[in-house]
């Protein structure tokens, strides 16, 4: 179904969560280390920052190599739980709007819902106002493990408001926002970026980002112009060069469409992990490397929605995101089942659609197979 692409801080509040996971190590005597990165970072502070970044990546996050990307309407709580049950080691919230999150309790309660199974978790914000970004992050920091600054969104709405990848055109603003957050928050600050056509320009900026307090960098190996029909192939050579020039953990995003691409990317670029969006849209169980009947996966997703009743309220747009992401091509073969899904009103009715569809397609319609 998918084309094969070739060429391949104060940390105290974290320990309450980490003690519940035998897979993570305790800081012990070092648990009071402070995440304070001055806006103007001297070299000795930089070295300490790099050491703390690695300790956080290894000991709090558990050295994740398989990371599910932030996706608007997609990476909500049920999906995050589903993907973690199938191999994802770290998840992000959808992009949250800092200006609204900073002032609206209603938006905060609706846009960010979590539970214990959801951790470790990164909350991602977009925005261009340092104080609003800080206020928003302060509201979220006690309920997550790190805050991520969205510097990668290429959509036209981001262009209109100057956030996401368009914010990279004003590096002084990027560094101001990053310094404001990293010098104040009790959790580490991550960044997710896109690259420039000019690799030297990209490397110069990411070095500044690292020295201004970024503790983990996710690099989408495409420019902001590479979107939609012009998406093209992600540039693993650029990601490799960025990894070679930084000391903090670096995660690659782009061209991870089949399970074998994970190791291929890490071997080629030297990165510390990979992030995937499109493969996770087509198959939320992508990271477990196993064959699955798509109906089983969507039924598990609906079961999780039921488990979260009272905590998380499903919206049709959230459900459609995953149903059509998984069943786009199968629905073309069974259009009558698409119509049944459209007409369904409740989670239970939706389940019945896919129970019936599974009986129709049998066990041979896998999302991917061992050859992929």
mmCIF file of C-alpha atoms in Angstrom:
data_model
loop_
_atom_site.group_PDB
_atom_site.id
_atom_site.type_symbol
_atom_site.label_atom_id
_atom_site.label_comp_id
_atom_site.label_asym_id
_atom_site.label_seq_id
_atom_site.Cartn_x
_atom_site.Cartn_y
_atom_site.Cartn_z
ATOM 1 C CA UNK A 1 0.000 0.000 0.000
ATOM 2 C CA UNK A 2 2.974 2.294 0.597
ATOM 3 C CA UNK A 3 5.787 2.990 -1.814
ATOM 4 C CA UNK A 4 9.219 1.844 -0.678
ATOM 5 C CA UNK A 5 11.600 4.768 -0.488
ATOM 6 C CA UNK A 6 15.258 4.005 -1.060
ATOM 7 C CA UNK A 7 18.323 5.844 0.308
ATOM 8 C CA UNK A 8 17.387 5.701 3.210
ATOM 9 C CA UNK A 9 15.083 22.269 34.953
ATOM 10 C CA UNK A 10 14.432 21.062 37.850
ATOM 11 C CA UNK A 11 13.725 17.435 37.406
ATOM 12 C CA UNK A 12 12.030 16.532 40.685
ATOM 13 C CA UNK A 13 8.536 16.283 39.298
ATOM 14 C CA UNK A 14 9.763 13.786 36.697
ATOM 15 C CA UNK A 15 10.736 11.259 39.346
ATOM 16 C CA UNK A 16 7.216 10.763 40.593
ATOM 17 C CA UNK A 17 6.441 9.510 37.084
ATOM 18 C CA UNK A 18 9.711 7.667 36.503
ATOM 19 C CA UNK A 19 9.411 5.608 39.681
ATOM 20 C CA UNK A 20 6.374 3.940 38.100
ATOM 21 C CA UNK A 21 8.449 2.604 35.231
ATOM 22 C CA UNK A 22 10.993 -0.119 35.899
ATOM 23 C CA UNK A 23 12.507 0.528 32.486
ATOM 24 C CA UNK A 24 13.819 3.940 33.512
ATOM 25 C CA UNK A 25 16.658 4.685 35.904
ATOM 26 C CA UNK A 26 16.456 6.919 38.942
ATOM 27 C CA UNK A 27 18.694 9.949 39.200
ATOM 28 C CA UNK A 28 19.276 9.176 42.867
ATOM 29 C CA UNK A 29 21.529 11.816 44.379
ATOM 30 C CA UNK A 30 21.381 13.910 41.217
ATOM 31 C CA UNK A 31 17.634 14.404 41.146
ATOM 32 C CA UNK A 32 17.882 18.096 42.128
ATOM 33 C CA UNK A 33 19.832 19.146 39.037
ATOM 34 C CA UNK A 34 18.512 22.477 37.742
ATOM 35 C CA UNK A 35 17.621 23.083 34.091
ATOM 36 C CA UNK A 36 18.768 26.708 33.817
ATOM 37 C CA UNK A 37 20.325 27.736 30.526
ATOM 38 C CA UNK A 38 21.196 31.459 30.438
ATOM 39 C CA UNK A 39 20.255 33.395 27.321
ATOM 40 C CA UNK A 40 23.925 34.026 26.674
ATOM 41 C CA UNK A 41 25.412 30.586 27.248
ATOM 42 C CA UNK A 42 29.098 30.428 28.253
ATOM 43 C CA UNK A 43 31.014 27.393 27.075
ATOM 44 C CA UNK A 44 31.156 25.772 30.526
ATOM 45 C CA UNK A 45 27.369 26.096 30.845
ATOM 46 C CA UNK A 46 27.025 24.631 27.360
ATOM 47 C CA UNK A 47 28.949 21.528 28.342
ATOM 48 C CA UNK A 48 26.799 21.066 31.434
ATOM 49 C CA UNK A 49 23.688 21.558 29.302
ATOM 50 C CA UNK A 50 24.776 18.821 26.880
ATOM 51 C CA UNK A 51 25.427 16.415 29.750
ATOM 52 C CA UNK A 52 22.009 17.105 31.260
ATOM 53 C CA UNK A 53 20.350 16.737 27.871
ATOM 54 C CA UNK A 54 21.816 13.253 27.481
ATOM 55 C CA UNK A 55 20.959 12.236 31.023
ATOM 56 C CA UNK A 56 17.382 13.300 30.395
ATOM 57 C CA UNK A 57 17.208 11.477 27.065
ATOM 58 C CA UNK A 58 18.660 8.275 28.492
ATOM 59 C CA UNK A 59 17.349 8.146 32.040
ATOM 60 C CA UNK A 60 13.996 9.914 31.930
ATOM 61 C CA UNK A 61 12.888 9.197 28.370
ATOM 62 C CA UNK A 62 14.574 5.787 28.200
ATOM 63 C CA UNK A 63 16.653 6.434 25.040
ATOM 64 C CA UNK A 64 13.680 6.328 22.628
ATOM 65 C CA UNK A 65 14.454 5.405 19.030
ATOM 66 C CA UNK A 66 10.851 5.091 17.774
ATOM 67 C CA UNK A 67 8.908 8.322 18.137
ATOM 68 C CA UNK A 68 5.413 9.189 16.914
ATOM 69 C CA UNK A 69 5.178 12.646 15.380
ATOM 70 C CA UNK A 70 2.837 15.439 16.484
ATOM 71 C CA UNK A 71 -0.192 15.452 14.159
ATOM 72 C CA UNK A 72 -3.096 17.911 14.169
ATOM 73 C CA UNK A 73 -6.287 15.919 14.918
ATOM 74 C CA UNK A 74 -4.167 12.756 14.922
ATOM 75 C CA UNK A 75 -1.898 12.494 17.950
ATOM 76 C CA UNK A 76 -4.655 12.773 20.541
ATOM 77 C CA UNK A 77 -4.728 10.627 23.692
ATOM 78 C CA UNK A 78 -6.313 7.400 22.298
ATOM 79 C CA UNK A 79 -3.848 7.325 19.401
ATOM 80 C CA UNK A 80 -0.914 7.961 21.724
ATOM 81 C CA UNK A 81 -1.947 5.062 23.935
ATOM 82 C CA UNK A 82 -2.542 2.789 20.932
ATOM 83 C CA UNK A 83 0.827 3.580 19.389
ATOM 84 C CA UNK A 84 2.621 3.039 22.711
ATOM 85 C CA UNK A 85 1.002 -0.364 23.068
ATOM 86 C CA UNK A 86 2.492 -1.143 19.663
ATOM 87 C CA UNK A 87 6.080 0.000 20.002
ATOM 88 C CA UNK A 88 6.216 3.802 20.074
ATOM 89 C CA UNK A 89 8.598 4.872 22.828
ATOM 90 C CA UNK A 90 7.773 8.577 22.883
ATOM 91 C CA UNK A 91 4.778 10.601 21.741
ATOM 92 C CA UNK A 92 3.937 14.248 21.165
ATOM 93 C CA UNK A 93 0.652 16.066 21.560
ATOM 94 C CA UNK A 94 -0.813 17.749 18.495
ATOM 95 C CA UNK A 95 0.495 21.269 17.948
ATOM 96 C CA UNK A 96 -1.147 23.596 20.479
ATOM 97 C CA UNK A 97 -1.611 27.324 19.917
ATOM 98 C CA UNK A 98 0.303 29.099 22.662
ATOM 99 C CA UNK A 99 -1.614 32.387 22.460
ATOM 100 C CA UNK A 100 -4.920 30.625 23.133
ATOM 101 C CA UNK A 101 -3.509 28.089 25.583
ATOM 102 C CA UNK A 102 -1.990 30.885 27.654
ATOM 103 C CA UNK A 103 -5.341 32.575 28.345
ATOM 104 C CA UNK A 104 -8.153 30.059 27.833
ATOM 105 C CA UNK A 105 -8.926 27.413 30.432
ATOM 106 C CA UNK A 106 -11.556 25.978 28.074
ATOM 107 C CA UNK A 107 -8.981 25.497 25.321
ATOM 108 C CA UNK A 108 -6.496 23.975 27.760
ATOM 109 C CA UNK A 109 -9.003 21.441 29.051
ATOM 110 C CA UNK A 110 -10.161 20.412 25.564
ATOM 111 C CA UNK A 111 -6.865 20.453 23.684
ATOM 112 C CA UNK A 112 -4.649 18.575 26.132
ATOM 113 C CA UNK A 113 -5.904 15.485 27.949
ATOM 114 C CA UNK A 114 -3.536 12.888 29.376
ATOM 115 C CA UNK A 115 -3.192 10.020 31.854
ATOM 116 C CA UNK A 116 -0.440 7.913 33.429
ATOM 117 C CA UNK A 117 -0.157 5.546 30.454
ATOM 118 C CA UNK A 118 0.534 8.565 28.252
ATOM 119 C CA UNK A 119 3.981 9.229 29.702
ATOM 120 C CA UNK A 120 6.640 10.036 28.741
ATOM 121 C CA UNK A 121 4.998 12.800 26.727
ATOM 122 C CA UNK A 122 6.125 15.932 24.918
ATOM 123 C CA UNK A 123 3.771 18.901 24.602
ATOM 124 C CA UNK A 124 4.282 20.939 21.437
ATOM 125 C CA UNK A 125 3.448 24.636 21.136
ATOM 126 C CA UNK A 126 3.554 27.046 18.226
ATOM 127 C CA UNK A 127 3.773 30.801 18.558
ATOM 128 C CA UNK A 128 5.924 33.865 18.036
ATOM 129 C CA UNK A 129 5.397 35.769 21.295
ATOM 130 C CA UNK A 130 8.008 34.711 23.889
ATOM 131 C CA UNK A 131 5.853 35.655 26.876
ATOM 132 C CA UNK A 132 2.758 33.889 25.579
ATOM 133 C CA UNK A 133 4.832 30.830 24.738
ATOM 134 C CA UNK A 134 6.227 30.881 28.269
ATOM 135 C CA UNK A 135 2.822 31.317 29.901
ATOM 136 C CA UNK A 136 1.412 28.445 27.867
ATOM 137 C CA UNK A 137 4.363 26.210 28.704
ATOM 138 C CA UNK A 138 4.086 27.005 32.409
ATOM 139 C CA UNK A 139 0.481 25.807 32.331
ATOM 140 C CA UNK A 140 1.563 22.507 30.731
ATOM 141 C CA UNK A 141 4.931 21.681 32.267
ATOM 142 C CA UNK A 142 3.640 19.768 35.303
ATOM 143 C CA UNK A 143 1.708 17.377 33.046
ATOM 144 C CA UNK A 144 4.445 16.448 30.586
ATOM 145 C CA UNK A 145 8.119 15.556 30.378
ATOM 146 C CA UNK A 146 9.318 18.302 28.023
ATOM 147 C CA UNK A 147 8.055 21.220 25.955
ATOM 148 C CA UNK A 148 8.647 21.319 22.201
ATOM 149 C CA UNK A 149 8.761 24.459 20.061
ATOM 150 C CA UNK A 150 7.201 23.918 16.638
ATOM 151 C CA UNK A 151 9.634 25.278 14.058
ATOM 152 C CA UNK A 152 8.593 22.882 11.317
ATOM 153 C CA UNK A 153 4.968 23.455 10.319
ATOM 154 C CA UNK A 154 4.957 24.379 6.604
ATOM 155 C CA UNK A 155 1.242 25.057 6.200
ATOM 156 C CA UNK A 156 -0.153 28.362 4.907
ATOM 157 C CA UNK A 157 -1.748 29.130 8.275
ATOM 158 C CA UNK A 158 1.754 29.085 9.758
ATOM 159 C CA UNK A 159 2.914 31.429 7.012
ATOM 160 C CA UNK A 160 0.102 33.861 7.791
ATOM 161 C CA UNK A 161 1.027 34.088 11.467
ATOM 162 C CA UNK A 162 4.788 33.584 11.153
ATOM 163 C CA UNK A 163 5.139 30.466 13.309
ATOM 164 C CA UNK A 164 6.406 26.971 12.507
ATOM 165 C CA UNK A 165 8.990 26.716 9.738
ATOM 166 C CA UNK A 166 8.368 30.345 8.757
ATOM 167 C CA UNK A 167 9.719 31.453 12.122
ATOM 168 C CA UNK A 168 13.119 30.086 11.075
ATOM 169 C CA UNK A 169 13.398 33.118 8.769
ATOM 170 C CA UNK A 170 13.780 35.263 11.915
ATOM 171 C CA UNK A 171 16.416 33.334 13.896
ATOM 172 C CA UNK A 172 16.720 36.053 16.517
ATOM 173 C CA UNK A 173 13.072 35.473 17.437
ATOM 174 C CA UNK A 174 13.600 31.697 17.541
ATOM 175 C CA UNK A 175 16.495 32.161 19.948
ATOM 176 C CA UNK A 176 14.556 34.645 22.078
ATOM 177 C CA UNK A 177 11.642 32.239 22.484
ATOM 178 C CA UNK A 178 13.983 29.335 23.154
ATOM 179 C CA UNK A 179 16.042 31.273 25.714
ATOM 180 C CA UNK A 180 12.919 32.508 27.481
ATOM 181 C CA UNK A 181 11.582 28.982 27.885
ATOM 182 C CA UNK A 182 14.829 27.148 28.619
ATOM 183 C CA UNK A 183 15.893 29.631 31.302
ATOM 184 C CA UNK A 184 12.560 29.515 33.141
ATOM 185 C CA UNK A 185 10.812 26.158 32.792
ATOM 186 C CA UNK A 186 11.331 23.209 35.129
ATOM 187 C CA UNK A 187 11.386 20.788 32.187
ATOM 188 C CA UNK A 188 13.690 20.596 29.152
ATOM 189 C CA UNK A 189 12.856 22.359 25.896
ATOM 190 C CA UNK A 190 12.966 20.558 22.538
ATOM 191 C CA UNK A 191 12.714 21.960 19.009
ATOM 192 C CA UNK A 192 11.361 20.453 15.785
ATOM 193 C CA UNK A 193 12.645 22.141 12.632
ATOM 194 C CA UNK A 194 12.769 21.917 8.867
ATOM 195 C CA UNK A 195 15.925 22.573 6.898
ATOM 196 C CA UNK A 196 16.939 25.387 4.546
ATOM 197 C CA UNK A 197 18.098 24.761 0.985
ATOM 198 C CA UNK A 198 21.423 26.154 2.198
ATOM 199 C CA UNK A 199 22.985 23.497 4.451
ATOM 200 C CA UNK A 200 25.551 25.915 5.930
ATOM 201 C CA UNK A 201 22.729 28.236 6.954
ATOM 202 C CA UNK A 202 20.892 25.326 8.528
ATOM 203 C CA UNK A 203 23.933 24.158 10.503
ATOM 204 C CA UNK A 204 24.680 27.667 11.721
ATOM 205 C CA UNK A 205 21.141 28.006 13.060
ATOM 206 C CA UNK A 206 20.977 24.599 14.743
ATOM 207 C CA UNK A 207 24.263 25.286 16.529
ATOM 208 C CA UNK A 208 22.737 28.480 17.918
ATOM 209 C CA UNK A 209 19.576 26.596 18.864
ATOM 210 C CA UNK A 210 21.661 24.050 20.761
ATOM 211 C CA UNK A 211 23.592 26.742 22.650
ATOM 212 C CA UNK A 212 20.417 28.595 23.613
ATOM 213 C CA UNK A 213 19.006 25.688 25.550
ATOM 214 C CA UNK A 214 17.516 23.104 23.175
ATOM 215 C CA UNK A 215 17.870 19.650 24.776
ATOM 216 C CA UNK A 216 16.736 17.558 21.798
ATOM 217 C CA UNK A 217 16.390 18.485 18.147
ATOM 218 C CA UNK A 218 14.025 16.805 15.691
ATOM 219 C CA UNK A 219 15.018 17.505 12.099
ATOM 220 C CA UNK A 220 12.485 17.084 9.307
ATOM 221 C CA UNK A 221 14.745 16.721 6.305
ATOM 222 C CA UNK A 222 12.588 18.840 3.998
ATOM 223 C CA UNK A 223 12.313 22.569 3.399
ATOM 224 C CA UNK A 224 9.097 24.437 4.123
ATOM 225 C CA UNK A 225 8.439 24.511 0.375
ATOM 226 C CA UNK A 226 8.369 20.696 0.273
ATOM 227 C CA UNK A 227 4.750 20.016 1.128
ATOM 228 C CA UNK A 228 1.667 18.648 -0.583
ATOM 229 C CA UNK A 229 2.334 17.706 -4.209
ATOM 230 C CA UNK A 230 5.857 19.131 -3.906
ATOM 231 C CA UNK A 231 6.834 17.015 -0.887
ATOM 232 C CA UNK A 232 9.637 15.044 -2.504
ATOM 233 C CA UNK A 233 12.238 13.027 -0.623
ATOM 234 C CA UNK A 234 13.618 14.051 2.774
ATOM 235 C CA UNK A 235 17.327 14.896 2.758
ATOM 236 C CA UNK A 236 19.100 12.362 4.959
ATOM 237 C CA UNK A 237 22.479 13.854 4.015
ATOM 238 C CA UNK A 238 21.467 17.156 5.596
ATOM 239 C CA UNK A 239 20.260 15.350 8.719
ATOM 240 C CA UNK A 240 23.556 13.455 8.894
ATOM 241 C CA UNK A 241 25.505 16.718 8.689
ATOM 242 C CA UNK A 242 23.385 18.266 11.438
ATOM 243 C CA UNK A 243 23.946 15.267 13.698
ATOM 244 C CA UNK A 244 27.692 15.490 13.110
ATOM 245 C CA UNK A 245 27.692 19.157 14.150
ATOM 246 C CA UNK A 246 25.632 18.905 17.355
ATOM 247 C CA UNK A 247 26.247 17.382 20.772
ATOM 248 C CA UNK A 248 22.631 16.997 21.955
ATOM 249 C CA UNK A 249 20.349 14.108 20.875
ATOM 250 C CA UNK A 250 19.124 14.448 17.285
ATOM 251 C CA UNK A 251 16.040 12.712 15.852
ATOM 252 C CA UNK A 252 15.385 12.244 12.127
ATOM 253 C CA UNK A 253 11.963 12.851 10.573
ATOM 254 C CA UNK A 254 11.168 11.999 6.948
ATOM 255 C CA UNK A 255 11.272 8.934 4.651
ATOM 256 C CA UNK A 256 10.269 6.516 7.425
ATOM 257 C CA UNK A 257 7.578 4.629 5.563
ATOM 258 C CA UNK A 258 8.471 0.985 6.130
ATOM 259 C CA UNK A 259 9.817 -0.781 9.192
ATOM 260 C CA UNK A 260 13.252 -1.389 7.690
ATOM 261 C CA UNK A 261 13.649 2.358 7.134
ATOM 262 C CA UNK A 262 14.069 2.878 10.882
ATOM 263 C CA UNK A 263 17.438 1.159 11.146
ATOM 264 C CA UNK A 264 18.452 2.246 7.650
ATOM 265 C CA UNK A 265 17.993 5.880 8.635
ATOM 266 C CA UNK A 266 19.834 5.522 11.919
ATOM 267 C CA UNK A 267 22.735 3.733 10.231
ATOM 268 C CA UNK A 268 22.991 6.282 7.428
ATOM 269 C CA UNK A 269 22.587 9.491 9.435
ATOM 270 C CA UNK A 270 23.911 8.468 12.849
ATOM 271 C CA UNK A 271 20.862 9.963 14.562
ATOM 272 C CA UNK A 272 19.658 8.798 17.959
ATOM 273 C CA UNK A 273 16.125 7.929 16.862
ATOM 274 C CA UNK A 274 13.509 8.398 14.169
ATOM 275 C CA UNK A 275 10.132 10.100 14.121
ATOM 276 C CA UNK A 276 7.318 9.045 11.822
ATOM 277 C CA UNK A 277 4.026 10.643 10.860
ATOM 278 C CA UNK A 278 2.753 9.238 7.553
ATOM 279 C CA UNK A 279 3.541 5.612 8.363
ATOM 280 C CA UNK A 280 1.736 6.023 11.682
ATOM 281 C CA UNK A 281 -1.293 7.481 9.919
ATOM 282 C CA UNK A 282 -1.522 4.414 7.671
ATOM 283 C CA UNK A 283 -0.688 2.021 10.505
ATOM 284 C CA UNK A 284 -0.722 3.192 14.154
ATOM 285 C CA UNK A 285 0.984 -0.116 15.059
ATOM 286 C CA UNK A 286 3.854 0.599 12.657
ATOM 287 C CA UNK A 287 6.555 0.617 15.319
ATOM 288 C CA UNK A 288 5.964 -2.923 16.576
ATOM 289 C CA UNK A 289 7.125 -4.375 13.263
ATOM 290 C CA UNK A 290 4.366 -6.978 13.144
ATOM 291 C CA UNK A 291 1.645 -7.807 10.663
ATOM 292 C CA UNK A 292 -1.812 -6.603 11.622
ATOM 293 C CA UNK A 293 -5.240 -6.744 10.102
ATOM 294 C CA UNK A 294 -6.267 -3.065 9.867
ATOM 295 C CA UNK A 295 -9.708 -3.860 11.287
ATOM 296 C CA UNK A 296 -8.103 -5.205 14.456
ATOM 297 C CA UNK A 297 -6.135 -1.970 14.878
ATOM 298 C CA UNK A 298 -9.105 0.357 14.427
ATOM 299 C CA UNK A 299 -11.213 -1.809 16.752
ATOM 300 C CA UNK A 300 -8.477 -1.544 19.369
ATOM 301 C CA UNK A 301 -8.493 2.218 18.875
ATOM 302 C CA UNK A 302 -12.259 2.330 19.470
ATOM 303 C CA UNK A 303 -11.838 0.158 22.588
ATOM 304 C CA UNK A 304 -9.335 2.690 23.946
ATOM 305 C CA UNK A 305 -11.833 5.472 23.242
ATOM 306 C CA UNK A 306 -14.308 3.537 25.389
ATOM 307 C CA UNK A 307 -11.686 3.104 28.134
ATOM 308 C CA UNK A 308 -11.190 6.866 28.205
ATOM 309 C CA UNK A 309 -14.881 7.711 28.528
ATOM 310 C CA UNK A 310 -15.244 10.564 30.973
ATOM 311 C CA UNK A 311 -11.655 11.739 30.433
ATOM 312 C CA UNK A 312 -11.465 12.170 26.663
ATOM 313 C CA UNK A 313 -14.358 13.180 24.455
ATOM 314 C CA UNK A 314 -14.131 11.924 20.867
ATOM 315 C CA UNK A 315 -14.749 14.323 18.013
ATOM 316 C CA UNK A 316 -15.699 12.994 14.620
ATOM 317 C CA UNK A 317 -12.712 14.731 13.046
ATOM 318 C CA UNK A 318 -10.371 12.803 15.365
ATOM 319 C CA UNK A 319 -12.032 9.481 14.527
ATOM 320 C CA UNK A 320 -12.101 10.237 10.792
ATOM 321 C CA UNK A 321 -8.398 11.078 10.841
ATOM 322 C CA UNK A 322 -7.535 7.512 11.789
ATOM 323 C CA UNK A 323 -10.304 5.680 9.956
ATOM 324 C CA UNK A 324 -9.541 7.299 6.612
ATOM 325 C CA UNK A 325 -5.790 7.203 7.238
ATOM 326 C CA UNK A 326 -5.960 3.426 7.611
ATOM 327 C CA UNK A 327 -8.827 2.535 5.274
ATOM 328 C CA UNK A 328 -8.514 5.014 2.408
ATOM 329 C CA UNK A 329 -7.611 2.343 -0.142
ATOM 330 C CA UNK A 330 -9.646 -0.473 1.364
ATOM 331 C CA UNK A 331 -12.737 1.755 1.270
ATOM 332 C CA UNK A 332 -12.141 2.167 -2.468
ATOM 333 C CA UNK A 333 -12.582 -1.593 -2.792
ATOM 334 C CA UNK A 334 -15.553 -1.685 -0.419
ATOM 335 C CA UNK A 335 -17.388 1.641 -0.950
ATOM 336 C CA UNK A 336 -20.536 0.310 0.726
ATOM 337 C CA UNK A 337 -18.588 0.010 3.981
ATOM 338 C CA UNK A 338 -17.456 3.600 3.659
ATOM 339 C CA UNK A 339 -21.097 4.623 3.489
ATOM 340 C CA UNK A 340 -21.929 2.511 6.526
ATOM 341 C CA UNK A 341 -19.135 4.212 8.457
ATOM 342 C CA UNK A 342 -20.323 7.667 7.387
ATOM 343 C CA UNK A 343 -23.813 6.838 8.639
ATOM 344 C CA UNK A 344 -22.629 5.447 11.980
ATOM 345 C CA UNK A 345 -23.265 7.732 14.953
ATOM 346 C CA UNK A 346 -21.748 6.013 17.989
ATOM 347 C CA UNK A 347 -18.493 4.218 18.754
ATOM 348 C CA UNK A 348 -20.442 0.969 19.051
ATOM 349 C CA UNK A 349 -21.963 1.427 15.603
ATOM 350 C CA UNK A 350 -18.522 2.159 14.196
ATOM 351 C CA UNK A 351 -17.174 -1.027 15.733
ATOM 352 C CA UNK A 352 -19.867 -3.040 14.015
ATOM 353 C CA UNK A 353 -18.858 -1.575 10.643
ATOM 354 C CA UNK A 354 -15.301 -2.844 11.007
ATOM 355 C CA UNK A 355 -16.287 -6.186 12.493
ATOM 356 C CA UNK A 356 -18.340 -6.707 9.333
ATOM 357 C CA UNK A 357 -15.548 -5.396 7.112
ATOM 358 C CA UNK A 358 -13.059 -7.805 8.695
ATOM 359 C CA UNK A 359 -15.340 -10.709 7.822
ATOM 360 C CA UNK A 360 -15.436 -9.470 4.239
ATOM 361 C CA UNK A 361 -11.702 -8.970 3.713
ATOM 362 C CA UNK A 362 -10.488 -11.850 5.878
ATOM 363 C CA UNK A 363 -7.006 -11.979 7.380
ATOM 364 C CA UNK A 364 -4.983 -11.330 4.232
ATOM 365 C CA UNK A 365 -5.321 -7.541 4.002
ATOM 366 C CA UNK A 366 -2.363 -6.453 6.088
ATOM 367 C CA UNK A 367 -1.116 -2.919 6.486
ATOM 368 C CA UNK A 368 2.360 -4.107 5.638
ATOM 369 C CA UNK A 369 4.175 -7.427 5.372
ATOM 370 C CA UNK A 370 7.537 -8.927 6.143
ATOM 371 C CA UNK A 371 8.958 -7.993 2.752
ATOM 372 C CA UNK A 372 8.444 -4.321 3.566
#
